[in-house]
Coordinates of C-alpha atoms in Angstrom, one line a residue:
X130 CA -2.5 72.6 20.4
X131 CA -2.1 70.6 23.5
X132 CA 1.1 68.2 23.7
X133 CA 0.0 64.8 23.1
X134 CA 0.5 63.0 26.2
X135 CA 1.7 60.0 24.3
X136 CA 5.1 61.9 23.0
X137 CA 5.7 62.2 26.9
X138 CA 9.0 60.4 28.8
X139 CA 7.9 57.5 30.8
X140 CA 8.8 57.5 34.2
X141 CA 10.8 54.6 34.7
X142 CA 10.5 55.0 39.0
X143 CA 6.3 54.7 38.0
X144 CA 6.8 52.2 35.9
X145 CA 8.8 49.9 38.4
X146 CA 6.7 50.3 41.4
X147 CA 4.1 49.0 39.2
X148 CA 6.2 45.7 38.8
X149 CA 4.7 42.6 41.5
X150 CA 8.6 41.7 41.2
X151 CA 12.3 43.4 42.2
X152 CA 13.5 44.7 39.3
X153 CA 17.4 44.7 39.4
X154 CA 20.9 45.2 37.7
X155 CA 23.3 42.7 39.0
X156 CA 27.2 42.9 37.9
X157 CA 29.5 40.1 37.7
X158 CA 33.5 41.3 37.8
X159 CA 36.2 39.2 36.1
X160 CA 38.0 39.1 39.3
X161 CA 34.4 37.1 40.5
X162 CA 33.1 40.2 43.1
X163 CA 29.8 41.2 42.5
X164 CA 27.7 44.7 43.4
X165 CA 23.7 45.3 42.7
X166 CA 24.4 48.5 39.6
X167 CA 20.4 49.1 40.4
X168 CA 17.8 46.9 42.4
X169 CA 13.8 48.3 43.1
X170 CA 12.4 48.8 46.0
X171 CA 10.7 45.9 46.5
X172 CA 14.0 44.5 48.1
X173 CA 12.2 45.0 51.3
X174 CA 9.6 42.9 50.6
X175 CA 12.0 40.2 49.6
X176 CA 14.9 40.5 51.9
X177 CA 13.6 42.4 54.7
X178 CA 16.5 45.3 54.1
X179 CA 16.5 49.3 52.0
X180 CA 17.8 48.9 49.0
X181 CA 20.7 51.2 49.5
X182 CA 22.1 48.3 51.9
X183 CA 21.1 46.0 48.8
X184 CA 23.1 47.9 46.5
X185 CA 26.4 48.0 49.1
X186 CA 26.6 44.7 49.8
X187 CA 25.5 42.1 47.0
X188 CA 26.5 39.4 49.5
X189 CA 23.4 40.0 51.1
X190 CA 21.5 38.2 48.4
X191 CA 24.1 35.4 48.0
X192 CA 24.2 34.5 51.6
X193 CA 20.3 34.4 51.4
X194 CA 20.2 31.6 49.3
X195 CA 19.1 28.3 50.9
X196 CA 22.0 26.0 51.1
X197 CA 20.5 23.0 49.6
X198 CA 19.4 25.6 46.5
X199 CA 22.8 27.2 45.9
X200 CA 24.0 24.5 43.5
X201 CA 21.4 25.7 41.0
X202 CA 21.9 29.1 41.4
X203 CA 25.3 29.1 40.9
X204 CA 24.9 26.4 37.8
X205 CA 22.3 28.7 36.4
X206 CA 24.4 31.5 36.6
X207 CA 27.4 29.9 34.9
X208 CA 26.1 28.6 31.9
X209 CA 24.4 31.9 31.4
X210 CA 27.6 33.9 31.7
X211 CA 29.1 31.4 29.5
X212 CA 26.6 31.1 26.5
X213 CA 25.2 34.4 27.2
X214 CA 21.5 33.4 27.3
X215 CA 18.7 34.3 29.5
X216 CA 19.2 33.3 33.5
X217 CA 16.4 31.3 35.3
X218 CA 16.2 29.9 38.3
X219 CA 13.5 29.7 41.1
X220 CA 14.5 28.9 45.2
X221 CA 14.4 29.4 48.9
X222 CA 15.5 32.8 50.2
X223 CA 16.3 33.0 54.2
X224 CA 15.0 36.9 54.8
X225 CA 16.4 39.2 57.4
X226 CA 13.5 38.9 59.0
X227 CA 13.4 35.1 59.4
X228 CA 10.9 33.9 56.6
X229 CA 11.6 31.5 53.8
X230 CA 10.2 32.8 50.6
X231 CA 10.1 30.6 47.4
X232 CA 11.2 32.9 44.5
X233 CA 11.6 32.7 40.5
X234 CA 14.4 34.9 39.1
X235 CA 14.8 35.8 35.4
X236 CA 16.9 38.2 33.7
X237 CA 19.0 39.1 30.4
X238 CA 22.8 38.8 30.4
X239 CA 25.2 41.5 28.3
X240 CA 28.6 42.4 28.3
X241 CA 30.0 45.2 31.2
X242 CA 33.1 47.1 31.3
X243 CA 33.8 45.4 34.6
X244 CA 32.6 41.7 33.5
X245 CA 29.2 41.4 32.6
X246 CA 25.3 42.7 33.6
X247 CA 21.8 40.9 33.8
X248 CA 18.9 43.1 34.0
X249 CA 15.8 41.3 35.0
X250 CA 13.1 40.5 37.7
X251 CA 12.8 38.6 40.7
X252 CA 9.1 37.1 41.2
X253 CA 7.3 35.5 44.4
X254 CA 6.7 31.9 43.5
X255 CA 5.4 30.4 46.3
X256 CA 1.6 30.8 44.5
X257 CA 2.9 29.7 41.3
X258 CA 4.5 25.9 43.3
X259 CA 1.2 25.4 45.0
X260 CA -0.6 25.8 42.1
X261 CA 1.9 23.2 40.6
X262 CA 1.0 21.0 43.4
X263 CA -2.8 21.3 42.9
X264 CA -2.4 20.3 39.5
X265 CA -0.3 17.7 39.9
X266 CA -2.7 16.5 42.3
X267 CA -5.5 17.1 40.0
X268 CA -3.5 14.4 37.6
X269 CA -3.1 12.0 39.7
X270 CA -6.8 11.9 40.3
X271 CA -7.4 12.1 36.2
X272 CA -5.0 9.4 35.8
X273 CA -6.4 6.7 38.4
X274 CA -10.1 7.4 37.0
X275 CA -8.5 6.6 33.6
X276 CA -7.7 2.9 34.3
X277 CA -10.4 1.9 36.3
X278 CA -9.8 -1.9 37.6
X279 CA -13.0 -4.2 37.1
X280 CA -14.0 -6.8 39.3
X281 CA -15.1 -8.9 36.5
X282 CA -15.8 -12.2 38.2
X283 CA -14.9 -13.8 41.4
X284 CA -10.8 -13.3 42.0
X285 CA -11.1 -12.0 38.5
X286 CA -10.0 -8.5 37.5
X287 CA -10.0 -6.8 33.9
X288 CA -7.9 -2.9 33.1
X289 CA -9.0 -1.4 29.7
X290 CA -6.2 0.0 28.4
X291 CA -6.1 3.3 26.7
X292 CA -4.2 5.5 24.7
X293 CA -0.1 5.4 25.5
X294 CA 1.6 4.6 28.8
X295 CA 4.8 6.5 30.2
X296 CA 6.9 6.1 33.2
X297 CA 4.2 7.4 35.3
X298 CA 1.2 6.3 34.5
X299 CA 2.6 2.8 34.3
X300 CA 4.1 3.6 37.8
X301 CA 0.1 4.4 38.6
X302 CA -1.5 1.2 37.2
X303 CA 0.9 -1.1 38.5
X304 CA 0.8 0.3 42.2
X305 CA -3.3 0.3 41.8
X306 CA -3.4 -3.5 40.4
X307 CA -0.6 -4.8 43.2
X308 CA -2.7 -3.2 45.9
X309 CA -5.9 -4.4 44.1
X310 CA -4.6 -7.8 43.9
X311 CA -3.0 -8.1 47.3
X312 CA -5.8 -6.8 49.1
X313 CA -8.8 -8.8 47.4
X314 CA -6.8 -12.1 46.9
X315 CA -7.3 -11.7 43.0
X316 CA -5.7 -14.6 41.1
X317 CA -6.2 -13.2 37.2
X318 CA -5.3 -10.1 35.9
X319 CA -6.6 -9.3 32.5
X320 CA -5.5 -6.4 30.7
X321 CA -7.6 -5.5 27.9
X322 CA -5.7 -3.7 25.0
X323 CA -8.8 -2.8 22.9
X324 CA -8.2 0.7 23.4
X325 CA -4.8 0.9 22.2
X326 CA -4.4 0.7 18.1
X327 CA -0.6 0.9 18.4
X328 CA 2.0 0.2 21.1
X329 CA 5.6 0.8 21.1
X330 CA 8.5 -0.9 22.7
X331 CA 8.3 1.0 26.1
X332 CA 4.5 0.8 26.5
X333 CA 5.6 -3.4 26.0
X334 CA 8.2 -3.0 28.0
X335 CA 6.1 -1.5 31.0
X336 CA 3.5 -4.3 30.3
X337 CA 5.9 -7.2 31.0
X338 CA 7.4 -5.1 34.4
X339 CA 3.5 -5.1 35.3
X340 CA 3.0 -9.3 34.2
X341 CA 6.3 -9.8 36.4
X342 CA 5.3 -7.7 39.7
X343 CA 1.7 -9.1 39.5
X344 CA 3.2 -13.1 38.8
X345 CA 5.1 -12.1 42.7
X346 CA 2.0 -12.2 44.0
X347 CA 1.1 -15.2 42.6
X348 CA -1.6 -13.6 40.2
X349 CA -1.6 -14.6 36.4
X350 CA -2.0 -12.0 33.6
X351 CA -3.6 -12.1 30.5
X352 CA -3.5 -9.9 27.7
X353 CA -6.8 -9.8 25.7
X354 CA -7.8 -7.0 22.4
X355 CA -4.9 -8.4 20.6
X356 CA -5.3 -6.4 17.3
X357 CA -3.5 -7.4 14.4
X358 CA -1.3 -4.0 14.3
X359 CA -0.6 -5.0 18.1
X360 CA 0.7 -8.4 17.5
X361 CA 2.6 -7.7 14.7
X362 CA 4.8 -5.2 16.7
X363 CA 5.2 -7.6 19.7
X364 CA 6.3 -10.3 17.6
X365 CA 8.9 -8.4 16.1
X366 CA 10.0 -6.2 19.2
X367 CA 10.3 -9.8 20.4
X368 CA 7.9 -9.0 23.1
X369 CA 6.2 -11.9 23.5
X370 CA 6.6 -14.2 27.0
X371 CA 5.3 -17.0 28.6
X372 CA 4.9 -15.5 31.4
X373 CA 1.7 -13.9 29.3
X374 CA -1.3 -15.0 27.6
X375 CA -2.6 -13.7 24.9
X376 CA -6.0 -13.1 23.5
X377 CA -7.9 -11.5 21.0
X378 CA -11.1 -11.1 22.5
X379 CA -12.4 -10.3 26.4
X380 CA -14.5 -12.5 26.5
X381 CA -12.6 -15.3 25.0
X382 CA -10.1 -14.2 28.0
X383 CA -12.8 -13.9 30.8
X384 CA -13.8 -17.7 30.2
X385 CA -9.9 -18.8 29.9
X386 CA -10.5 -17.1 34.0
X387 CA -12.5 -18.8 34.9
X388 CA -12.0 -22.0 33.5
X389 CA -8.7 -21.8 35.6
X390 CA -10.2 -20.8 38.7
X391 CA -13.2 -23.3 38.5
X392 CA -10.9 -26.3 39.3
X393 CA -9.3 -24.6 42.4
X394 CA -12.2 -23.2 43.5
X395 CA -14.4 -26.6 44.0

């Protein structure tokens, strides 16, 4: 009967090369000197050198560290010595053969005769940031389609809110409406909180921020879709301002508008 192939050693070499990543063994001595125990040979691809010269000289992969990204690395490499849990970190490496190459390293920590070991991979990462950057590109665009600002009448502009607003997106709205505002002379702001059935103290917190940049520009705000839910939690986060006017309808804040601008306007 034929050996089954499957009770067969694997080759760990063939296995390796197989890796899209360095595979390596880095040691850590109590007196703080360092050596690579093992390192693939994708080292060449990464720093430009054999991995014998690697493996002789960790220093090589120190000094190749980006200055400005060595505080991580070493931070990274602290606290997992000191909790022994899993390394990461990602950054710049300066090759030998002049190229910068954005790389994620991750690798498991144990206990060494001479101080301790991580075994792990080094990965390119420069694919993996730029698709980081698409996406966070691709949010920004999501995010200013999702509070569209409507011209509603003459000097008149409405934002239906939805859903819940953090540091960002509130960042979003209020640079859209101060640009809208500044650059077609609006004079009312309404923001429409139909959407939102709850609202919490930061949400409140970013609407007044919004009220007191657009009030700058000399452009009142209303607040209309004043739900009962809504009103209750203003009132006692102590929300409310009279810098703000409050509404429970649109439309019952659309002619409050333009009842105001109907006077200045003649």
């Amino acid at each position: 009967m034929a050996d089954d192939p499957r009770d067969a050693q694997p080759d760990f070499q063939a296995i390796v090369s197989g890796i899209p990543g360095m595979v390596y063994s880095f040691v850590l001595r109590t007196d703080g000197t360092s050596y690579f125990a093992y390192v693939s040979d994708m080292c060449r691809y990464f720093y430009g050198i054999e991995p014998e010269a690697l493996r002789s000289s960790a220093n090589i992969a120190i000094d190749a560290i980006v200055d400005e990204d060595m505080h991580r690395f070493e931070a990274a490499l602290e606290a997992s010595m000191r909790d022994m849990q899993r390394f990461r970190w990602s950054g710049r490496l300066e090759t030998m053969n002049d190229r910068t190459r954005l790389v994620r390293a991750e690798s498991m920590p144990q206990k060494h005769p001479e101080g301790v070991i991580w075994h792990g991979v080094m990965f390119e990462a420069t694919e993996e940031a730029q698709m980081r950057r698409e996406l966070s590109r691709a949010q920004d665009t999501v995010m200013s389609l999702s509070v569209p600002i409507i011209e509603v009448w003459e000097q008149v502009v409405c934002v239906p809110l939805q859903g819940s607003y953090d540091d960002r997106r509130a960042e979003k709205l209020t640079e859209a409406l101060l640009s809208k505002v500044s650059s077609a002379e609006i004079r009312v702001a309404i923001l429409d909180l139909t959407g939102i059935t709850d609202i919490d103290t930061a949400t409140v917190a970013h609407l007044l921020r919004i009220t007191r940049s657009l009030g700058l520009l000399g452009a009142e705000c209303a607040l209309s879709g004043i739900s009962p839910v809504v009103a209750r939690t203003m009132i006692s986060l102590e929300a409310a301002s009279e810098q703000l006017r409050y509404f429970r309808a649109l439309n019952q804040a659309l002619r409050w508008a333009i009842g105001e601008l109907g006077p200045k306007s003649g």
